[in-house]
mmCIF file of C-alpha atoms and ligand atoms in Angstrom:
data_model
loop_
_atom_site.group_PDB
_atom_site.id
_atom_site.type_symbol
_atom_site.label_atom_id
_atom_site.label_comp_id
_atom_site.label_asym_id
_atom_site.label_seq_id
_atom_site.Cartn_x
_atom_site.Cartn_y
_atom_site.Cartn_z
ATOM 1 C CA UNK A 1 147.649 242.310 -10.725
ATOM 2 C CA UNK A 2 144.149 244.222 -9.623
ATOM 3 C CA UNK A 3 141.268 243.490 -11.619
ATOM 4 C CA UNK A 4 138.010 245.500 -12.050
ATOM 5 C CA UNK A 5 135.859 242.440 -12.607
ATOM 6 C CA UNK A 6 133.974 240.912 -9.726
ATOM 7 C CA UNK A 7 134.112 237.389 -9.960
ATOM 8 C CA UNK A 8 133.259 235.970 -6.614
ATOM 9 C CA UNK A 9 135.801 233.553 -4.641
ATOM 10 C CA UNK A 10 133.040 231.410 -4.219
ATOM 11 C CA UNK A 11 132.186 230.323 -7.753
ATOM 12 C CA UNK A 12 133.370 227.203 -7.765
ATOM 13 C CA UNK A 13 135.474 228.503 -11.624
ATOM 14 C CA UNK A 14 137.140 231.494 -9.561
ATOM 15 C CA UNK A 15 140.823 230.832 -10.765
ATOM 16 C CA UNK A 16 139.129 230.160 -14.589
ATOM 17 C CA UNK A 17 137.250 232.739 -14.515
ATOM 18 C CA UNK A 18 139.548 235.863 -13.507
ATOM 19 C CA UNK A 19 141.765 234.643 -15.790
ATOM 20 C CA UNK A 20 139.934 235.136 -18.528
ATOM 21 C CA UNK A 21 139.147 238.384 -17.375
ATOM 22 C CA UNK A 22 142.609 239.405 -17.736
ATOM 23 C CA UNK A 23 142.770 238.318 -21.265
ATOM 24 C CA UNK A 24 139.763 240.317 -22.045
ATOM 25 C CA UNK A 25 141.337 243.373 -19.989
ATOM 26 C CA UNK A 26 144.395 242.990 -21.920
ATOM 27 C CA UNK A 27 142.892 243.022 -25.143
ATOM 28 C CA UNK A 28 140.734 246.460 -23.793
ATOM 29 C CA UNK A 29 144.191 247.808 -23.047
ATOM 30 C CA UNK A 30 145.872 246.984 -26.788
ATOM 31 C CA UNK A 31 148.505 244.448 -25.072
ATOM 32 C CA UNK A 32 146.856 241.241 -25.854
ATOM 33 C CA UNK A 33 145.739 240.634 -29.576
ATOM 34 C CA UNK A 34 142.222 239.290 -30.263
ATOM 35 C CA UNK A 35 143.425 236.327 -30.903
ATOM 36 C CA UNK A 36 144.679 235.941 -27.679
ATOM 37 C CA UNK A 37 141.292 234.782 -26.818
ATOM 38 C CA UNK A 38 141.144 231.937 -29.016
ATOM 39 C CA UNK A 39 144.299 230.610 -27.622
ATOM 40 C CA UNK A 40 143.085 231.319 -24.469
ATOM 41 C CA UNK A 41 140.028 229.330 -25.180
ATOM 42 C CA UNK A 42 141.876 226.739 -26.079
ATOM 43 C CA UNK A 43 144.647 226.648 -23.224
ATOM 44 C CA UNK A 44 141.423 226.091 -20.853
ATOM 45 C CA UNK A 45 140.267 223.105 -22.721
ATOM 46 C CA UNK A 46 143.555 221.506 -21.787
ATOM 47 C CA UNK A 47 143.657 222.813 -18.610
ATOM 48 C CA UNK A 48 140.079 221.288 -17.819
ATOM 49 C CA UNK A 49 141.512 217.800 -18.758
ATOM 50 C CA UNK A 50 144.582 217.987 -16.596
ATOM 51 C CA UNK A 51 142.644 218.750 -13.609
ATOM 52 C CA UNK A 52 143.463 222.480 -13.610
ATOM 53 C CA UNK A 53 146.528 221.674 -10.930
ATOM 54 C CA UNK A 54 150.217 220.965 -12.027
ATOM 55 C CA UNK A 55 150.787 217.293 -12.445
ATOM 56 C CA UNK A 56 154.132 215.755 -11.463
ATOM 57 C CA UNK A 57 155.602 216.009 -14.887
ATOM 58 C CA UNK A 58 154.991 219.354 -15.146
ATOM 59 C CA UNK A 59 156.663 220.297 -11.812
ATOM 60 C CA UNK A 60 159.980 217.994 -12.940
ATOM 61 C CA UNK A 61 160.124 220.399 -16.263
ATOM 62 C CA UNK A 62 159.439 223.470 -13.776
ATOM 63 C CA UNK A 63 162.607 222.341 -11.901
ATOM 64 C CA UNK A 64 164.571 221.602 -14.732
ATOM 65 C CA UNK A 65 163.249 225.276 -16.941
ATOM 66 C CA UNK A 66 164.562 227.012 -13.643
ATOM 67 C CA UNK A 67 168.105 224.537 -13.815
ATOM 68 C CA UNK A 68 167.938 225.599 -17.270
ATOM 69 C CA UNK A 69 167.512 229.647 -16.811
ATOM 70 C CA UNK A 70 170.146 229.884 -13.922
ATOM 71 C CA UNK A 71 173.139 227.732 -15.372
ATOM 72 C CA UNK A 72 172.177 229.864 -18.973
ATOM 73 C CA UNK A 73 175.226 231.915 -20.178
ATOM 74 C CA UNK A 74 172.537 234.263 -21.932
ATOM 75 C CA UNK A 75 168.916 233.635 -21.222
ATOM 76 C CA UNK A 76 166.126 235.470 -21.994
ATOM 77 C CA UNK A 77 162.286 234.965 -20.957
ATOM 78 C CA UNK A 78 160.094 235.962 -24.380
ATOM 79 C CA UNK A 79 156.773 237.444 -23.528
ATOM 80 C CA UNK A 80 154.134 237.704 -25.876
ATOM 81 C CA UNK A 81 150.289 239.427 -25.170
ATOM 82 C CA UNK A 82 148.874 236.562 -23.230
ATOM 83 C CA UNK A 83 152.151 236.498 -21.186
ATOM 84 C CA UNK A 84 151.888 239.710 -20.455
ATOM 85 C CA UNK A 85 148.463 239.985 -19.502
ATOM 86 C CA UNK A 86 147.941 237.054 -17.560
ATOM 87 C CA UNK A 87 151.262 237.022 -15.126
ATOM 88 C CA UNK A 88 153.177 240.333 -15.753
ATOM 89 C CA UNK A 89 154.759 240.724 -12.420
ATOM 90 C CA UNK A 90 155.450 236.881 -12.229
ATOM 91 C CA UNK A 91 157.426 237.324 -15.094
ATOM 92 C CA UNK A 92 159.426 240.421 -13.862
ATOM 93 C CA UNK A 93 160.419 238.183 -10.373
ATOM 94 C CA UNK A 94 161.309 235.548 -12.533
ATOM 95 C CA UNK A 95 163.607 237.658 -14.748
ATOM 96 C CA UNK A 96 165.105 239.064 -11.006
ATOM 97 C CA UNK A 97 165.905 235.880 -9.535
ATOM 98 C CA UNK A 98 167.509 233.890 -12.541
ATOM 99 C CA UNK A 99 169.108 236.991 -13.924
ATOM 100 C CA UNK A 100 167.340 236.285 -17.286
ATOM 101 C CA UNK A 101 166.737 239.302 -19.793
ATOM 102 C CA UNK A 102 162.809 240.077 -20.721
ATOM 103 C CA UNK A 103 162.156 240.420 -24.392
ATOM 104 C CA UNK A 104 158.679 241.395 -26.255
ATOM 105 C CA UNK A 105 158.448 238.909 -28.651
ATOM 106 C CA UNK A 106 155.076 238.998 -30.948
ATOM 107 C CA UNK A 107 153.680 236.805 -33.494
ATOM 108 C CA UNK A 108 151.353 239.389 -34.379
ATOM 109 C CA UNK A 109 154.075 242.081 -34.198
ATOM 110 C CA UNK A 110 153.132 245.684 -33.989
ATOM 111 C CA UNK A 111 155.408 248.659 -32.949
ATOM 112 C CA UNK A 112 152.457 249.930 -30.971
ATOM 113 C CA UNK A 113 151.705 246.442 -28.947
ATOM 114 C CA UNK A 114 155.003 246.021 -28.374
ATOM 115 C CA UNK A 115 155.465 249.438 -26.326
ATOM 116 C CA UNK A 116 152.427 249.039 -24.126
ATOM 117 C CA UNK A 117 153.736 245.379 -23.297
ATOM 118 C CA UNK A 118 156.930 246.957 -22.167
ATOM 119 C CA UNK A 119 155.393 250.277 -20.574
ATOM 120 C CA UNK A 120 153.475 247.131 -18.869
ATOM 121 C CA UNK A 121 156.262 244.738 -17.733
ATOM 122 C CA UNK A 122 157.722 248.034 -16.475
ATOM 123 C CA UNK A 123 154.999 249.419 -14.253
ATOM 124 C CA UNK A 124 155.157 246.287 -12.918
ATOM 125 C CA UNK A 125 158.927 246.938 -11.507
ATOM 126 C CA UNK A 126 160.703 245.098 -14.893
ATOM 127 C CA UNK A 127 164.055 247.782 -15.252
ATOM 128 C CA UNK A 128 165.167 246.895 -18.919
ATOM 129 C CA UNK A 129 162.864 245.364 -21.345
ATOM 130 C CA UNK A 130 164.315 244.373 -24.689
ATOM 131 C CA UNK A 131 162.099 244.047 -27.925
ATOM 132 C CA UNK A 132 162.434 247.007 -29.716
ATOM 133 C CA UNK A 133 165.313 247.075 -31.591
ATOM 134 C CA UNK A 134 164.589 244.338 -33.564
ATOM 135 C CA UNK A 135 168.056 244.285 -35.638
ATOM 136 C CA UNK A 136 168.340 240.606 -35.280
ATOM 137 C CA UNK A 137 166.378 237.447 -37.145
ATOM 138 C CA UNK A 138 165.002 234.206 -36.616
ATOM 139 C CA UNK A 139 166.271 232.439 -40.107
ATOM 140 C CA UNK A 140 163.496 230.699 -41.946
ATOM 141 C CA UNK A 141 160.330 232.479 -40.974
ATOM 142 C CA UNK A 142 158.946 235.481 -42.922
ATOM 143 C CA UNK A 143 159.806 238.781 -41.881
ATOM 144 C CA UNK A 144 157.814 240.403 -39.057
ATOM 145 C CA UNK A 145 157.913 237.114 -37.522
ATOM 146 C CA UNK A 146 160.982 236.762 -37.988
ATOM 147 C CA UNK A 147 162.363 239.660 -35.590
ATOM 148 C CA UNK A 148 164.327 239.713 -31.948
ATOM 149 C CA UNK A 149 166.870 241.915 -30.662
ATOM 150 C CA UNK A 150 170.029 240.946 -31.874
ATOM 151 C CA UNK A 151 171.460 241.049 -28.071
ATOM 152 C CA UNK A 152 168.604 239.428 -26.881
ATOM 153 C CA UNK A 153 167.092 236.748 -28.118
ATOM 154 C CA UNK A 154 169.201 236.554 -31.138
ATOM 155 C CA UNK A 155 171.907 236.036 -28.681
ATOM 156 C CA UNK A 156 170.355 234.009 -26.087
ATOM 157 C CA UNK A 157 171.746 230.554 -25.349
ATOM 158 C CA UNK A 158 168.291 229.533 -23.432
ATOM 159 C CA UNK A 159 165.314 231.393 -24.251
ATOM 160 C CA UNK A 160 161.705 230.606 -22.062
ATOM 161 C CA UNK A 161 158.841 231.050 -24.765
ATOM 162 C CA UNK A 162 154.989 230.900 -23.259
ATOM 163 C CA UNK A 163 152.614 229.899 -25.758
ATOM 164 C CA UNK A 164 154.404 230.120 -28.754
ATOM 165 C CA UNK A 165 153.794 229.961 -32.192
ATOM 166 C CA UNK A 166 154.685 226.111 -33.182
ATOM 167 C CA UNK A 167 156.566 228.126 -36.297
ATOM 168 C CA UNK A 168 158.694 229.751 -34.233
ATOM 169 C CA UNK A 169 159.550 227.348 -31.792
ATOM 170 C CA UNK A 170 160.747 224.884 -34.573
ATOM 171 C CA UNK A 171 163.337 227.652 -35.903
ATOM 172 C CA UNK A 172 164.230 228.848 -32.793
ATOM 173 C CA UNK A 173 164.914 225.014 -31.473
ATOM 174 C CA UNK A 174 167.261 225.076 -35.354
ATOM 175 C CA UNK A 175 169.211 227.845 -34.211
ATOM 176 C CA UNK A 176 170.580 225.633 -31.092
ATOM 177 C CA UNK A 177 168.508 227.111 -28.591
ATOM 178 C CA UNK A 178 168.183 225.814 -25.322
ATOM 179 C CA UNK A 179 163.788 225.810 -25.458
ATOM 180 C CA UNK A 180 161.946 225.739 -22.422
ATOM 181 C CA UNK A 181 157.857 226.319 -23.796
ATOM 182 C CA UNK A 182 155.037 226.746 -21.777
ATOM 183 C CA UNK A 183 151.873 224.951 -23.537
ATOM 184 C CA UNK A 184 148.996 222.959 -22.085
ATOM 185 C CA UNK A 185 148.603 221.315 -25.032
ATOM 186 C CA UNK A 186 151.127 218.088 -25.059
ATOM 187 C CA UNK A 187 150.447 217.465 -29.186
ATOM 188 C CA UNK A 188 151.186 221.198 -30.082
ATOM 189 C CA UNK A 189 154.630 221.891 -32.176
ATOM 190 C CA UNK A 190 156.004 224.043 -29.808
ATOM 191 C CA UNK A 191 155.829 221.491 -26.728
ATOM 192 C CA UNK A 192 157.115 218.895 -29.301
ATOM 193 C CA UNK A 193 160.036 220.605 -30.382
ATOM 194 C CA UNK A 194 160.684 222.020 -26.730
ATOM 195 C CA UNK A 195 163.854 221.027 -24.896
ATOM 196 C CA UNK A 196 161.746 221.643 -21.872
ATOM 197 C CA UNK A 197 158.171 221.450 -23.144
ATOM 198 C CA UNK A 198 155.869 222.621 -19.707
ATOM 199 C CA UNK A 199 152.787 221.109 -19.984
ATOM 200 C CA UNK A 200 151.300 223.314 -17.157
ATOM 201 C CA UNK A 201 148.809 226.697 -17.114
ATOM 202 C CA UNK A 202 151.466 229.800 -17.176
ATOM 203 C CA UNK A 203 149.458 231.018 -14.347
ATOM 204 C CA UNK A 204 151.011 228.346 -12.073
ATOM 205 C CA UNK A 205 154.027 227.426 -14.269
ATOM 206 C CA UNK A 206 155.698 230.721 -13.655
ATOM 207 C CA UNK A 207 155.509 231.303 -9.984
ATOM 208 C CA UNK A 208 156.331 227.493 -9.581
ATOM 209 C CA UNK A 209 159.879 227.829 -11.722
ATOM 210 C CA UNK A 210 160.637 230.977 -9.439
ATOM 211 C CA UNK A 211 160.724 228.918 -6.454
ATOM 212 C CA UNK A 212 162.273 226.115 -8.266
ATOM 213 C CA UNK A 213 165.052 228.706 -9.351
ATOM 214 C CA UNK A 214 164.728 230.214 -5.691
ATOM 215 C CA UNK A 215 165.916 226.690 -4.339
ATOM 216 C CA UNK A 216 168.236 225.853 -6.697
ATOM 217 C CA UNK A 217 170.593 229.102 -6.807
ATOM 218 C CA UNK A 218 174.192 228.927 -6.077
ATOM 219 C CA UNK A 219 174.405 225.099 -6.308
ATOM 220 C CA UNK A 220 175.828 224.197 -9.828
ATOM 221 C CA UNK A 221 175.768 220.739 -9.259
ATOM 222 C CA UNK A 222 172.093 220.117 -8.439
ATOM 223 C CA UNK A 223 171.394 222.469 -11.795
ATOM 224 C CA UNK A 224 173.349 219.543 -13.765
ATOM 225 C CA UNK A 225 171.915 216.916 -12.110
ATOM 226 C CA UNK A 226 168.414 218.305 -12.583
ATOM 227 C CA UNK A 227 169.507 219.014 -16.385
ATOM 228 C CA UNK A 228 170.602 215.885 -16.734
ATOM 229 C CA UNK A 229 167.729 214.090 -15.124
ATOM 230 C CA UNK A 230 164.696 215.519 -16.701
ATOM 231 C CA UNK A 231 163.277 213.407 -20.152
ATOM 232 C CA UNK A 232 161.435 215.873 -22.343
ATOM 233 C CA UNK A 233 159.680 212.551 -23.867
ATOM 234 C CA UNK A 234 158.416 211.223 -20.757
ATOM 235 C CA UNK A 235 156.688 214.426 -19.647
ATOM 236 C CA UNK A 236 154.719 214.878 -22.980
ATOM 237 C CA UNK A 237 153.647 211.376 -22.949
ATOM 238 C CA UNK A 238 152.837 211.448 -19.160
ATOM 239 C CA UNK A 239 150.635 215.016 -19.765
ATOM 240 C CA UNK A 240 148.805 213.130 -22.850
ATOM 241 C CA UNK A 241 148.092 210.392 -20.302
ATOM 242 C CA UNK A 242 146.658 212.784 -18.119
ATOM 243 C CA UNK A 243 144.673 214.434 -20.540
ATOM 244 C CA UNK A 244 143.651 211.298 -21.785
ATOM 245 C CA UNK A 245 143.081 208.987 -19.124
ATOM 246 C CA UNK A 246 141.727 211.457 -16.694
ATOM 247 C CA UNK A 247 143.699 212.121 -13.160
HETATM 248 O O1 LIG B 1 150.727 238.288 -28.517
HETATM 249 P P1 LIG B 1 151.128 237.568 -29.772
HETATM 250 O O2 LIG B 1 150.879 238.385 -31.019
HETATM 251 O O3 LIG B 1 152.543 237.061 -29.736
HETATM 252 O O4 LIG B 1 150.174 236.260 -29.926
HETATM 253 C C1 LIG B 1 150.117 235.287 -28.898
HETATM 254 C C2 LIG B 1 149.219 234.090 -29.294
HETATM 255 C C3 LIG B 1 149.120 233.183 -28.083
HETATM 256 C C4 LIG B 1 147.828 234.622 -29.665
HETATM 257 C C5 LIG B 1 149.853 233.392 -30.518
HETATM 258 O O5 LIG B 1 151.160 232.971 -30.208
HETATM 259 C C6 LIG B 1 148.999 232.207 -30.971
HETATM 260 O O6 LIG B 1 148.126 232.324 -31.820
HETATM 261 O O7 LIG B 1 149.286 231.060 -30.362
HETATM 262 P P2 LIG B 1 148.519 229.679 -30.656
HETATM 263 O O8 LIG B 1 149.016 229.104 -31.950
HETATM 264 O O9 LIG B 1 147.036 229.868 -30.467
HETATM 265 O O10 LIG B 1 149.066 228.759 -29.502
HETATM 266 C C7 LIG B 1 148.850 229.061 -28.167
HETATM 267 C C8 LIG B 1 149.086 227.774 -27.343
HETATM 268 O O11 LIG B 1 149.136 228.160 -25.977
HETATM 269 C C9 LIG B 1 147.962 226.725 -27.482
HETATM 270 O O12 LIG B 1 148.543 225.438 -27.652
HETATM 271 C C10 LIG B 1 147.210 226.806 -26.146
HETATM 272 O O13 LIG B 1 146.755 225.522 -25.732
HETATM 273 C C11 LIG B 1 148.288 227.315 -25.206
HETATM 274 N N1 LIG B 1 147.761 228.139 -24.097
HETATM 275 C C12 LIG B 1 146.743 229.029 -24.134
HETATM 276 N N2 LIG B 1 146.563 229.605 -22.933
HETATM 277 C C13 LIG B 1 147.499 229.091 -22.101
HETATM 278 C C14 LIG B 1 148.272 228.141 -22.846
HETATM 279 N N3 LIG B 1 149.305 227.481 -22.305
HETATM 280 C C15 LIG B 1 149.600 227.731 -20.994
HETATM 281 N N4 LIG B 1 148.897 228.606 -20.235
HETATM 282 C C16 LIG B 1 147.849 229.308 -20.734
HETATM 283 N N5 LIG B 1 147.167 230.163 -19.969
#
């Protein structure tokens, strides 16, 4: 993604400090919502504490979100404004090489958002990009938040949500979904409730489960085996340890 901002490579918060730039650009372009930047804000706190580099947990529930999205009858990857923003063509490859569906998925819906995410996703090469419809619900949430495309997510037997609403990822883990969240925060809801919770910055989370996926393809076996494997308990406790202890 090019950026106008000129942070230099030197500083020693480079990686920190273009991505908040990208937040900031995203809100400037109407894909990210304001408070995009509080989450943002708070995503970095975490990611301070863990060392800012993907701990060995993290890369286990990398391998077994990309298991997870290839041996999926249905999935979908959710994207949201901070998604979007931060790692739009990331998400696109991702999509390509697990054969998972891209859906706009807001908690702070709008008609108008949710166009200029997917005008987004698709200038960055993304050929279908699901979201709009919105004939389908989420049962037990309100409305707006309530809405997915009936073929999409509504359908989806694994669905990949980034920074999620702790809400939402409750009732979509009650519909039987297969949920693999992306959250640097260990304690929130939505890494609680997580079949795969990814306590990791989406920045490197994403490209990491590509090449996860990208090594795992075509072998059925080692998808089950990594399935099988991974302990959704261990990896929150061992990111709290992290964030706790120090690394
Ligand atoms: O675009 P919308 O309308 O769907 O809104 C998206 C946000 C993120 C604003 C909305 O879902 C929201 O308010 O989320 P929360 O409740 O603030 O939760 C966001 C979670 O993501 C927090 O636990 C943060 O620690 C975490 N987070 C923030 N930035 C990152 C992150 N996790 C991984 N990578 C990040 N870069």
């Amino acid at each position: 993604m090019s950026d106008d901002v000129d942070v230099p490579e030197s500083h020693p918060r480079y990686e920190s400090l273009l991505t908040r730039h990208r937040i900031e650009a995203g809100v400037d372009k109407g894909i990210t919502s304001r408070q995009g930047l509080i989450a943002q804000g708070r995503g970095e706190a975490y990611d301070y504490l863990l060392g800012e580099e993907t701990i060995e947990s993290a890369d286990r529930a990398e391998r077994a979100a990309a298991a997870s999205l290839l041996s999926a009858e249905h999935a979908v990857i959710s994207v949201n404004g901070n998604a979007a923003a931060l790692v739009p063509g990331e998400l696109v490859e991702l999509a390509e090489v697990t054969g998972a569906a891209l859906e706009v998925n807001l908690f702070n819906r709008t008609e108008e958002r949710i166009e200029r995410i997917a005008d987004h996703l698709r200038e960055h090469g993304a050929s279908e990009v699901k979201g709009l419809t919105a004939d389908g619900r989420i049962p037990g949430l309100d409305h707006e938040r309530a809405k997915v495309d009936a073929d999409g997510i509504g359908d989806a037997d694994v669905v990949l949500v980034p920074l999620e609403d702790g809400d939402r990822a409750e009732a979509l883990g009650e519909m039987g979904k297969t949920e693999l969240v992306v959250d640097l925060n260990p304690l929130s809801r939505s890494a609680q409730v997580a079949t795969v919770p990814i306590v990791d910055n989406i920045i490197r989370a994403i490209p990491n489960i590509t090449d996860h996926a990208r090594d795992l393809a075509d072998d059925a076996d080692a998808q089950r085996a990594v399935i099988e494997n991974f302990d959704a308990d261990a990896a929150l406790t061992d990111a709290e340890e992290t964030i706790r202890g120090g690394t």
